[in-house]
PDB file of C-alpha atoms in Angstrom:
ATOM      1  CA  MET A   1     -26.752   5.186   9.346  1.00 77.00           C
ATOM      2  CA  GLU A   2     -24.046   5.943   6.793  1.00 85.00           C
ATOM      3  CA  TYR A   3     -22.103   7.915   9.401  1.00 88.00           C
ATOM      4  CA  PHE A   4     -22.499   5.024  11.838  1.00 91.00           C
ATOM      5  CA  TYR A   5     -21.061   2.583   9.284  1.00 91.00           C
ATOM      6  CA  LEU A   6     -18.154   4.883   8.456  1.00 94.00           C
ATOM      7  CA  ILE A   7     -17.318   5.437  12.138  1.00 95.00           C
ATOM      8  CA  THR A   8     -17.496   1.680  12.756  1.00 95.00           C
ATOM      9  CA  ILE A   9     -15.135   1.007   9.853  1.00 96.00           C
ATOM     10  CA  PHE A  10     -12.777   3.727  11.121  1.00 97.00           C
ATOM     11  CA  LEU A  11     -12.644   2.071  14.560  1.00 96.00           C
ATOM     12  CA  PHE A  12     -12.098  -1.313  12.900  1.00 97.00           C
ATOM     13  CA  GLY A  13      -9.244   0.269  10.948  1.00 97.00           C
ATOM     14  CA  LEU A  14      -7.674   1.506  14.188  1.00 97.00           C
ATOM     15  CA  ILE A  15      -7.688  -2.056  15.537  1.00 96.00           C
ATOM     16  CA  ILE A  16      -6.103  -3.403  12.358  1.00 97.00           C
ATOM     17  CA  GLY A  17      -3.607  -0.532  12.490  1.00 97.00           C
ATOM     18  CA  SER A  18      -2.539  -1.656  15.955  1.00 95.00           C
ATOM     19  CA  PHE A  19      -1.803  -5.117  14.543  1.00 96.00           C
ATOM     20  CA  LEU A  20       0.044  -3.565  11.611  1.00 97.00           C
ATOM     21  CA  ASN A  21       2.323  -1.844  14.129  1.00 96.00           C
ATOM     22  CA  VAL A  22       3.218  -5.282  15.464  1.00 95.00           C
ATOM     23  CA  CYS A  23       4.055  -6.394  11.913  1.00 96.00           C
ATOM     24  CA  ILE A  24       6.113  -3.251  11.254  1.00 96.00           C
ATOM     25  CA  TYR A  25       8.207  -3.858  14.363  1.00 95.00           C
ATOM     26  CA  ARG A  26       8.600  -7.639  14.178  1.00 95.00           C
ATOM     27  CA  LEU A  27       8.704  -8.644  10.492  1.00 94.00           C
ATOM     28  CA  PRO A  28      12.112  -7.078   9.728  1.00 94.00           C
ATOM     29  CA  ARG A  29      13.610  -8.555  12.902  1.00 91.00           C
ATOM     30  CA  GLU A  30      14.646 -12.174  12.388  1.00 86.00           C
ATOM     31  CA  GLY A  31      13.227 -14.789  14.703  1.00 83.00           C
ATOM     32  CA  MET A  32      10.267 -12.702  15.893  1.00 89.00           C
ATOM     33  CA  SER A  33       6.697 -13.948  15.563  1.00 90.00           C
ATOM     34  CA  ILE A  34       3.842 -11.556  14.910  1.00 91.00           C
ATOM     35  CA  ILE A  35       1.615 -13.683  17.154  1.00 88.00           C
ATOM     36  CA  LYS A  36       3.697 -14.452  20.267  1.00 87.00           C
ATOM     37  CA  PRO A  37       4.515 -12.942  22.693  1.00 85.00           C
ATOM     38  CA  GLY A  38       1.880 -10.299  23.292  1.00 87.00           C
ATOM     39  CA  SER A  39       2.541  -6.590  22.939  1.00 89.00           C
ATOM     40  CA  PHE A  40       5.467  -5.226  24.951  1.00 89.00           C
ATOM     41  CA  CYS A  41       7.460  -2.034  25.306  1.00 88.00           C
ATOM     42  CA  PRO A  42      10.502  -2.131  22.975  1.00 86.00           C
ATOM     43  CA  SER A  43      12.555  -0.217  25.568  1.00 88.00           C
ATOM     44  CA  CYS A  44      11.909  -2.089  28.845  1.00 90.00           C
ATOM     45  CA  ARG A  45      10.226  -5.230  27.451  1.00 87.00           C
ATOM     46  CA  THR A  46       7.372  -4.825  29.943  1.00 88.00           C
ATOM     47  CA  PRO A  47       4.154  -6.485  28.698  1.00 90.00           C
ATOM     48  CA  ILE A  48       1.515  -3.943  27.725  1.00 89.00           C
ATOM     49  CA  ARG A  49      -1.867  -4.437  29.425  1.00 88.00           C
ATOM     50  CA  TRP A  50      -5.003  -4.380  27.325  1.00 84.00           C
ATOM     51  CA  TYR A  51      -6.176  -0.994  28.641  1.00 85.00           C
ATOM     52  CA  GLN A  52      -2.757   0.451  27.743  1.00 86.00           C
ATOM     53  CA  ASN A  53      -3.061  -0.909  24.221  1.00 89.00           C
ATOM     54  CA  ILE A  54      -6.233   0.740  22.947  1.00 92.00           C
ATOM     55  CA  PRO A  55      -5.414   2.020  19.451  1.00 93.00           C
ATOM     56  CA  LEU A  56      -4.739   5.755  19.254  1.00 91.00           C
ATOM     57  CA  PHE A  57      -6.482   6.557  22.545  1.00 90.00           C
ATOM     58  CA  SER A  58      -3.893   4.890  24.806  1.00 91.00           C
ATOM     59  CA  PHE A  59      -1.137   6.967  23.198  1.00 92.00           C
ATOM     60  CA  ILE A  60      -3.069  10.116  24.108  1.00 91.00           C
ATOM     61  CA  PHE A  61      -3.940   8.976  27.645  1.00 91.00           C
ATOM     62  CA  LEU A  62      -0.360   7.887  28.366  1.00 89.00           C
ATOM     63  CA  GLY A  63       1.037  11.152  27.079  1.00 91.00           C
ATOM     64  CA  GLY A  64       3.074   9.339  24.435  1.00 91.00           C
ATOM     65  CA  LYS A  65       5.149   7.502  27.073  1.00 92.00           C
ATOM     66  CA  CYS A  66       5.459   3.915  28.267  1.00 89.00           C
ATOM     67  CA  ALA A  67       3.570   3.332  31.519  1.00 86.00           C
ATOM     68  CA  GLY A  68       6.462   1.223  32.834  1.00 84.00           C
ATOM     69  CA  CYS A  69       9.699   3.031  31.950  1.00 89.00           C
ATOM     70  CA  SER A  70       8.384   6.382  30.676  1.00 88.00           C
ATOM     71  CA  ALA A  71      10.268   5.922  27.386  1.00 90.00           C
ATOM     72  CA  ARG A  72       8.865   7.908  24.476  1.00 92.00           C
ATOM     73  CA  ILE A  73       6.476   5.958  22.249  1.00 90.00           C
ATOM     74  CA  PRO A  74       7.455   6.639  18.606  1.00 92.00           C
ATOM     75  CA  TRP A  75       4.945   8.713  16.637  1.00 93.00           C
ATOM     76  CA  ARG A  76       4.891   5.907  14.089  1.00 94.00           C
ATOM     77  CA  TYR A  77       2.469   3.940  16.308  1.00 94.00           C
ATOM     78  CA  PRO A  78      -0.452   6.416  16.403  1.00 95.00           C
ATOM     79  CA  LEU A  79       0.328   7.531  12.842  1.00 96.00           C
ATOM     80  CA  ALA A  80       0.039   3.994  11.427  1.00 97.00           C
ATOM     81  CA  GLU A  81      -3.170   3.406  13.390  1.00 97.00           C
ATOM     82  CA  PHE A  82      -4.732   6.666  12.231  1.00 97.00           C
ATOM     83  CA  LEU A  83      -3.672   6.123   8.609  1.00 97.00           C
ATOM     84  CA  THR A  84      -5.199   2.651   8.624  1.00 97.00           C
ATOM     85  CA  GLY A  85      -8.463   3.901  10.087  1.00 97.00           C
ATOM     86  CA  ALA A  86      -8.627   6.839   7.683  1.00 97.00           C
ATOM     87  CA  LEU A  87      -7.820   4.781   4.571  1.00 97.00           C
ATOM     88  CA  PHE A  88     -10.274   2.045   5.578  1.00 97.00           C
ATOM     89  CA  THR A  89     -12.946   4.735   5.905  1.00 96.00           C
ATOM     90  CA  ILE A  90     -12.054   6.230   2.515  1.00 95.00           C
ATOM     91  CA  SER A  91     -12.194   2.730   0.996  1.00 95.00           C
ATOM     92  CA  ALA A  92     -15.650   2.165   2.465  1.00 95.00           C
ATOM     93  CA  TYR A  93     -16.858   5.525   1.197  1.00 92.00           C
ATOM     94  CA  TRP A  94     -15.404   4.851  -2.250  1.00 91.00           C
ATOM     95  CA  PHE A  95     -16.468   1.235  -2.769  1.00 92.00           C
ATOM     96  CA  LEU A  96     -19.510   0.643  -0.520  1.00 90.00           C
ATOM     97  CA  MET A  97     -21.560   3.835  -0.708  1.00 84.00           C
ATOM     98  CA  PRO A  98     -24.519   3.858  -0.560  1.00 80.00           C
ATOM     99  CA  PHE A  99     -24.488   1.129   2.075  1.00 77.00           C
ATOM    100  CA  VAL A 100     -28.153   0.232   1.503  1.00 72.00           C
ATOM    101  CA  ALA A 101     -27.464  -1.105  -1.995  1.00 77.00           C
ATOM    102  CA  VAL A 102     -24.141  -2.936  -1.671  1.00 84.00           C
ATOM    103  CA  ASP A 103     -23.593  -5.867  -4.029  1.00 87.00           C
ATOM    104  CA  GLY A 104     -21.057  -8.693  -3.997  1.00 88.00           C
ATOM    105  CA  GLU A 105     -18.615  -7.022  -6.379  1.00 90.00           C
ATOM    106  CA  GLN A 106     -18.476  -3.893  -4.224  1.00 92.00           C
ATOM    107  CA  ILE A 107     -17.691  -5.978  -1.150  1.00 94.00           C
ATOM    108  CA  VAL A 108     -14.910  -7.845  -2.967  1.00 95.00           C
ATOM    109  CA  ARG A 109     -13.343  -4.602  -4.196  1.00 94.00           C
ATOM    110  CA  PHE A 110     -13.582  -3.103  -0.699  1.00 95.00           C
ATOM    111  CA  VAL A 111     -11.925  -6.120   0.950  1.00 96.00           C
ATOM    112  CA  VAL A 112      -9.147  -6.121  -1.670  1.00 97.00           C
ATOM    113  CA  ALA A 113      -8.658  -2.370  -1.153  1.00 96.00           C
ATOM    114  CA  ILE A 114      -8.255  -2.567   2.633  1.00 97.00           C
ATOM    115  CA  TYR A 115      -5.951  -5.581   2.272  1.00 98.00           C
ATOM    116  CA  LEU A 116      -3.737  -3.654  -0.159  1.00 97.00           C
ATOM    117  CA  VAL A 117      -3.847  -0.593   2.098  1.00 97.00           C
ATOM    118  CA  SER A 118      -2.700  -2.717   5.056  1.00 97.00           C
ATOM    119  CA  ILE A 119       0.211  -4.252   3.150  1.00 97.00           C
ATOM    120  CA  LEU A 120       1.285  -0.875   1.762  1.00 97.00           C
ATOM    121  CA  ILE A 121       1.311   0.718   5.227  1.00 97.00           C
ATOM    122  CA  VAL A 122       3.539  -2.027   6.628  1.00 97.00           C
ATOM    123  CA  ALA A 123       5.825  -1.992   3.583  1.00 96.00           C
ATOM    124  CA  THR A 124       6.186   1.795   3.742  1.00 96.00           C
ATOM    125  CA  PHE A 125       7.202   2.052   7.395  1.00 96.00           C
ATOM    126  CA  VAL A 126       9.529  -0.963   7.204  1.00 96.00           C
ATOM    127  CA  ASP A 127      11.215   0.339   4.048  1.00 94.00           C
ATOM    128  CA  ILE A 128      11.733   3.787   5.575  1.00 91.00           C
ATOM    129  CA  GLU A 129      13.399   2.359   8.701  1.00 90.00           C
ATOM    130  CA  PHE A 130      15.168  -0.777   7.424  1.00 91.00           C
ATOM    131  CA  ARG A 131      15.314  -0.196   3.651  1.00 90.00           C
ATOM    132  CA  ILE A 132      13.806  -3.599   2.963  1.00 92.00           C
ATOM    133  CA  ILE A 133      10.345  -4.897   2.054  1.00 94.00           C
ATOM    134  CA  PRO A 134       9.703  -8.237   3.798  1.00 94.00           C
ATOM    135  CA  ASP A 135       8.965 -11.248   1.577  1.00 94.00           C
ATOM    136  CA  GLU A 136       6.209 -12.217   4.016  1.00 94.00           C
ATOM    137  CA  LEU A 137       4.217  -9.339   2.564  1.00 95.00           C
ATOM    138  CA  THR A 138       4.948  -9.655  -1.144  1.00 96.00           C
ATOM    139  CA  ILE A 139       5.502 -13.353  -1.909  1.00 96.00           C
ATOM    140  CA  SER A 140       2.429 -14.457   0.020  1.00 95.00           C
ATOM    141  CA  GLY A 141       0.533 -11.546  -1.565  1.00 96.00           C
ATOM    142  CA  ILE A 142       1.467 -12.647  -5.095  1.00 97.00           C
ATOM    143  CA  ILE A 143       0.152 -16.162  -4.412  1.00 97.00           C
ATOM    144  CA  LEU A 144      -3.001 -14.736  -2.840  1.00 97.00           C
ATOM    145  CA  ALA A 145      -3.512 -12.438  -5.850  1.00 97.00           C
ATOM    146  CA  LEU A 146      -3.637 -15.426  -8.204  1.00 97.00           C
ATOM    147  CA  VAL A 147      -6.121 -17.273  -5.976  1.00 97.00           C
ATOM    148  CA  VAL A 148      -8.368 -14.232  -5.440  1.00 97.00           C
ATOM    149  CA  SER A 149      -8.290 -13.341  -9.143  1.00 96.00           C
ATOM    150  CA  ALA A 150      -9.402 -16.863 -10.074  1.00 95.00           C
ATOM    151  CA  LEU A 151     -12.244 -16.746  -7.535  1.00 96.00           C
ATOM    152  CA  PHE A 152     -13.284 -13.174  -8.402  1.00 96.00           C
ATOM    153  CA  PRO A 153     -12.323 -12.599 -12.062  1.00 94.00           C
ATOM    154  CA  MET A 154     -14.252  -9.300 -12.140  1.00 93.00           C
ATOM    155  CA  LEU A 155     -11.094  -7.731 -10.698  1.00 93.00           C
ATOM    156  CA  HIS A 156      -9.523  -7.944 -14.173  1.00 92.00           C
ATOM    157  CA  LYS A 157     -10.681  -7.233 -17.718  1.00 87.00           C
ATOM    158  CA  ALA A 158     -11.650 -10.336 -19.688  1.00 85.00           C
ATOM    159  CA  VAL A 159      -8.991 -10.449 -22.432  1.00 81.00           C
ATOM    160  CA  PHE A 160     -10.286 -13.690 -23.960  1.00 85.00           C
ATOM    161  CA  PRO A 161     -14.108 -13.759 -23.583  1.00 84.00           C
ATOM    162  CA  PHE A 162     -14.292 -17.292 -25.032  1.00 86.00           C
ATOM    163  CA  LEU A 163     -12.312 -18.680 -22.073  1.00 88.00           C
ATOM    164  CA  PRO A 164     -13.847 -19.462 -18.654  1.00 90.00           C
ATOM    165  CA  SER A 165     -14.001 -16.415 -16.393  1.00 92.00           C
ATOM    166  CA  PHE A 166     -11.614 -17.861 -13.786  1.00 93.00           C
ATOM    167  CA  VAL A 167      -8.988 -18.374 -16.514  1.00 94.00           C
ATOM    168  CA  ASN A 168      -9.326 -14.728 -17.553  1.00 94.00           C
ATOM    169  CA  GLY A 169      -8.928 -13.735 -13.927  1.00 95.00           C
ATOM    170  CA  LEU A 170      -5.756 -15.806 -13.605  1.00 95.00           C
ATOM    171  CA  LEU A 171      -4.350 -14.450 -16.867  1.00 95.00           C
ATOM    172  CA  GLY A 172      -5.097 -10.872 -15.843  1.00 95.00           C
ATOM    173  CA  SER A 173      -3.377 -11.379 -12.504  1.00 96.00           C
ATOM    174  CA  LEU A 174      -0.409 -13.146 -14.080  1.00 96.00           C
ATOM    175  CA  ALA A 175      -0.003 -10.358 -16.655  1.00 96.00           C
ATOM    176  CA  GLY A 176      -0.008  -7.806 -13.845  1.00 96.00           C
ATOM    177  CA  ILE A 177       2.615  -9.763 -11.914  1.00 97.00           C
ATOM    178  CA  ILE A 178       4.902 -10.075 -14.945  1.00 96.00           C
ATOM    179  CA  VAL A 179       4.536  -6.483 -16.149  1.00 95.00           C
ATOM    180  CA  GLY A 180       4.644  -4.949 -12.670  1.00 94.00           C
ATOM    181  CA  GLY A 181       7.718  -6.842 -11.556  1.00 94.00           C
ATOM    182  CA  GLY A 182       9.313  -6.813 -15.012  1.00 93.00           C
ATOM    183  CA  VAL A 183       9.214  -3.046 -15.492  1.00 90.00           C
ATOM    184  CA  VAL A 184      10.945  -2.347 -12.179  1.00 89.00           C
ATOM    185  CA  TYR A 185      13.439  -5.160 -12.733  1.00 88.00           C
ATOM    186  CA  LEU A 186      14.421  -3.859 -16.183  1.00 89.00           C
ATOM    187  CA  VAL A 187      14.786  -0.322 -14.827  1.00 85.00           C
ATOM    188  CA  GLY A 188      17.026  -1.700 -12.088  1.00 81.00           C
ATOM    189  CA  VAL A 189      19.187  -3.601 -14.581  1.00 82.00           C
ATOM    190  CA  PHE A 190      19.499  -0.568 -16.863  1.00 83.00           C
ATOM    191  CA  GLY A 191      20.264   1.707 -13.910  1.00 74.00           C
ATOM    192  CA  LYS A 192      22.978  -0.641 -12.672  1.00 75.00           C
ATOM    193  CA  LEU A 193      24.632  -0.632 -16.101  1.00 78.00           C
ATOM    194  CA  VAL A 194      24.543   3.169 -16.302  1.00 71.00           C
ATOM    195  CA  PHE A 195      25.360   4.144 -12.703  1.00 66.00           C
ATOM    196  CA  ARG A 196      27.529   1.114 -11.805  1.00 67.00           C
ATOM    197  CA  LYS A 197      25.539   0.471  -8.617  1.00 66.00           C
ATOM    198  CA  GLU A 198      22.167  -0.858  -7.499  1.00 66.00           C
ATOM    199  CA  ALA A 199      19.467   1.426  -8.853  1.00 60.00           C
ATOM    200  CA  MET A 200      16.418  -0.559  -7.690  1.00 68.00           C
ATOM    201  CA  GLY A 201      16.012  -3.052  -4.862  1.00 74.00           C
ATOM    202  CA  PHE A 202      14.512  -6.471  -5.542  1.00 85.00           C
ATOM    203  CA  GLY A 203      11.972  -5.789  -2.808  1.00 90.00           C
ATOM    204  CA  ASP A 204      10.523  -3.070  -5.053  1.00 92.00           C
ATOM    205  CA  VAL A 205      10.285  -5.614  -7.888  1.00 94.00           C
ATOM    206  CA  LYS A 206       8.270  -7.991  -5.722  1.00 95.00           C
ATOM    207  CA  LEU A 207       6.093  -5.182  -4.373  1.00 96.00           C
ATOM    208  CA  MET A 208       5.168  -4.081  -7.902  1.00 96.00           C
ATOM    209  CA  ALA A 209       4.528  -7.692  -8.942  1.00 97.00           C
ATOM    210  CA  PHE A 210       2.248  -8.077  -5.917  1.00 97.00           C
ATOM    211  CA  LEU A 211       0.300  -4.938  -6.806  1.00 97.00           C
ATOM    212  CA  GLY A 212       0.039  -6.023 -10.441  1.00 96.00           C
ATOM    213  CA  GLY A 213      -1.443  -9.338  -9.352  1.00 97.00           C
ATOM    214  CA  PHE A 214      -4.416  -7.523  -7.841  1.00 97.00           C
ATOM    215  CA  LEU A 215      -4.695  -4.367  -9.944  1.00 95.00           C
ATOM    216  CA  GLY A 216      -3.663  -5.585 -13.410  1.00 93.00           C
ATOM    217  CA  TRP A 217      -0.826  -4.712 -15.778  1.00 92.00           C
ATOM    218  CA  GLU A 218      -2.173  -1.313 -16.858  1.00 89.00           C
ATOM    219  CA  ALA A 219      -2.400  -0.154 -13.257  1.00 91.00           C
ATOM    220  CA  THR A 220       1.249  -1.084 -12.633  1.00 93.00           C
ATOM    221  CA  LEU A 221       2.325   1.297 -15.414  1.00 90.00           C
ATOM    222  CA  TYR A 222       0.348   4.134 -13.822  1.00 89.00           C
ATOM    223  CA  ILE A 223       1.853   3.266 -10.434  1.00 92.00           C
ATOM    224  CA  PHE A 224       5.412   3.195 -11.741  1.00 91.00           C
ATOM    225  CA  ILE A 225       5.121   6.504 -13.614  1.00 88.00           C
ATOM    226  CA  ALA A 226       3.450   8.222 -10.653  1.00 87.00           C
ATOM    227  CA  ALA A 227       5.987   6.751  -8.191  1.00 90.00           C
ATOM    228  CA  CYS A 228       8.897   8.035 -10.296  1.00 87.00           C
ATOM    229  CA  PHE A 229       7.316  11.479 -10.475  1.00 86.00           C
ATOM    230  CA  ILE A 230       6.590  11.642  -6.740  1.00 86.00           C
ATOM    231  CA  GLY A 231       9.946  10.095  -5.841  1.00 85.00           C
ATOM    232  CA  SER A 232      11.928  12.531  -7.963  1.00 85.00           C
ATOM    233  CA  ILE A 233      10.330  15.563  -6.322  1.00 86.00           C
ATOM    234  CA  ILE A 234      10.525  14.308  -2.734  1.00 85.00           C
ATOM    235  CA  GLY A 235      13.865  12.543  -3.280  1.00 79.00           C
ATOM    236  CA  ILE A 236      15.607  15.670  -4.581  1.00 80.00           C
ATOM    237  CA  THR A 237      14.184  17.699  -1.701  1.00 83.00           C
ATOM    238  CA  LEU A 238      15.373  15.146   0.873  1.00 78.00           C
ATOM    239  CA  TYR A 239      18.815  14.985  -0.747  1.00 75.00           C
ATOM    240  CA  PHE A 240      19.363  18.710  -0.215  1.00 80.00           C
ATOM    241  CA  ILE A 241      18.285  18.281   3.414  1.00 79.00           C
ATOM    242  CA  THR A 242      20.049  15.027   4.351  1.00 74.00           C
ATOM    243  CA  LYS A 243      22.718  14.668   1.595  1.00 71.00           C
ATOM    244  CA  ASP A 244      21.743  10.975   1.445  1.00 69.00           C
ATOM    245  CA  HIS A 245      21.879   9.555  -2.105  1.00 67.00           C
ATOM    246  CA  TYR A 246      19.716   6.550  -1.200  1.00 72.00           C
ATOM    247  CA  ILE A 247      15.993   6.814  -1.890  1.00 75.00           C
ATOM    248  CA  ALA A 248      13.631   4.224  -0.449  1.00 83.00           C
ATOM    249  CA  PHE A 249      11.370   3.705  -3.478  1.00 88.00           C
ATOM    250  CA  GLY A 250       8.800   1.558  -1.644  1.00 91.00           C
ATOM    251  CA  PRO A 251       6.956   4.482   0.004  1.00 93.00           C
ATOM    252  CA  TYR A 252       6.561   6.214  -3.363  1.00 93.00           C
ATOM    253  CA  ILE A 253       5.226   3.011  -4.925  1.00 95.00           C
ATOM    254  CA  ALA A 254       2.781   2.751  -2.024  1.00 95.00           C
ATOM    255  CA  LEU A 255       1.618   6.358  -2.388  1.00 94.00           C
ATOM    256  CA  ALA A 256       1.195   5.968  -6.150  1.00 93.00           C
ATOM    257  CA  ALA A 257      -0.660   2.675  -5.625  1.00 95.00           C
ATOM    258  CA  LEU A 258      -3.157   4.395  -3.313  1.00 94.00           C
ATOM    259  CA  VAL A 259      -3.868   6.948  -6.023  1.00 91.00           C
ATOM    260  CA  VAL A 260      -4.451   4.148  -8.546  1.00 92.00           C
ATOM    261  CA  ILE A 261      -6.638   2.111  -6.174  1.00 92.00           C
ATOM    262  CA  PHE A 262      -9.036   5.035  -5.728  1.00 89.00           C
ATOM    263  CA  PHE A 263      -8.710   6.813  -9.092  1.00 83.00           C
ATOM    264  CA  ASN A 264      -7.908   4.113 -11.665  1.00 70.00           C
ATOM    265  CA  PRO A 265     -10.761   5.014 -14.098  1.00 62.00           C
ATOM    266  CA  GLN A 266      -9.850   8.717 -13.973  1.00 63.00           C
ATOM    267  CA  LEU A 267      -6.178   7.925 -14.621  1.00 64.00           C
ATOM    268  CA  ALA A 268      -7.094   5.738 -17.577  1.00 58.00           C
ATOM    269  CA  ASP A 269      -9.167   8.591 -18.983  1.00 62.00           C
ATOM    270  CA  ILE A 270      -6.249  11.006 -18.584  1.00 60.00           C
ATOM    271  CA  VAL A 271      -3.657   8.653 -20.115  1.00 54.00           C
ATOM    272  CA  PHE A 272      -5.705   7.255 -23.016  1.00 50.00           C
ATOM    273  CA  ARG A 273      -8.030  10.142 -23.891  1.00 60.00           C
ATOM    274  CA  TRP A 274      -7.106  13.547 -22.449  1.00 60.00           C
ATOM    275  CA  TYR A 275      -3.300  13.349 -22.858  1.00 52.00           C
ATOM    276  CA  PRO A 276      -3.318  12.078 -26.514  1.00 54.00           C
ATOM    277  CA  GLU A 277      -5.866  14.776 -27.389  1.00 60.00           C
ATOM    278  CA  PHE A 278      -3.672  17.392 -25.707  1.00 53.00           C
ATOM    279  CA  ILE A 279      -0.554  16.240 -27.611  1.00 53.00           C
ATOM    280  CA  ARG A 280      -2.478  16.059 -30.882  1.00 61.00           C
ATOM    281  CA  GLY A 281      -3.747  19.601 -30.321  1.00 63.00           C
ATOM    282  CA  VAL A 282      -0.245  20.923 -29.600  1.00 56.00           C
ATOM    283  CA  PHE A 283       1.250  19.454 -32.789  1.00 55.00           C
ATOM    284  CA  LEU A 284      -1.697  20.310 -35.040  1.00 58.00           C
ATOM    285  CA  THR A 285      -1.674  23.932 -33.962  1.00 56.00           C
TER     286      THR A 285
END
């Protein structure tokens, strides 16, 4: 039965991934709704029939080409669908296993995880192509983070046990928003003073604030450090290939956030226990 549940969630992820492709294409283009009109070919504008729009499988059956004009379908479409399905399945395995003994907290954490995964996938592909992160993703997500944290305060540590739980949830979310957005904003300001040009986009600030609202302020520090590490390695490599000085930081934030979503306790153990012990051992010896 566990395999059946995981396969079902994977297929559900493919369906959501198909919708995310609509968001990736339409959100950065002004005046386009993600609801109307229905799916169409970007090249010939021919409406796509339902049997030509089955996630992942239609791309294979059509040979990666539009049925109307034979234009190549970008690999981004099946990639986003597969990533969504795969990450939804990993989220289910991580937060819901074993399925026979799932409690309310596990369900909440799973729903939050797949929501964050969905937003990060859209933000990543849009940032790579357009070098922006739409406000529709981050601003609405920040508001939602505050509401969800008040309703489900177990998402954050109770800093003030004497206060009602929903207040602790709100405070935890608010602290994450301030620290997450504030760290990136301050780095951007400092970078602009040093390099005399924009060092960090404001979309990255809002994306980090959004993530902090759900994951808490400590998690945003892990995300930022990991994103800088990943970005420096990949960014330097891409510079030697493309000679482009610009680095879209959103994808690295998204990748680091995925690591934190699934491995937050392990990261906390590394940062607060293993690393200090390692440093102490180096200096004492």
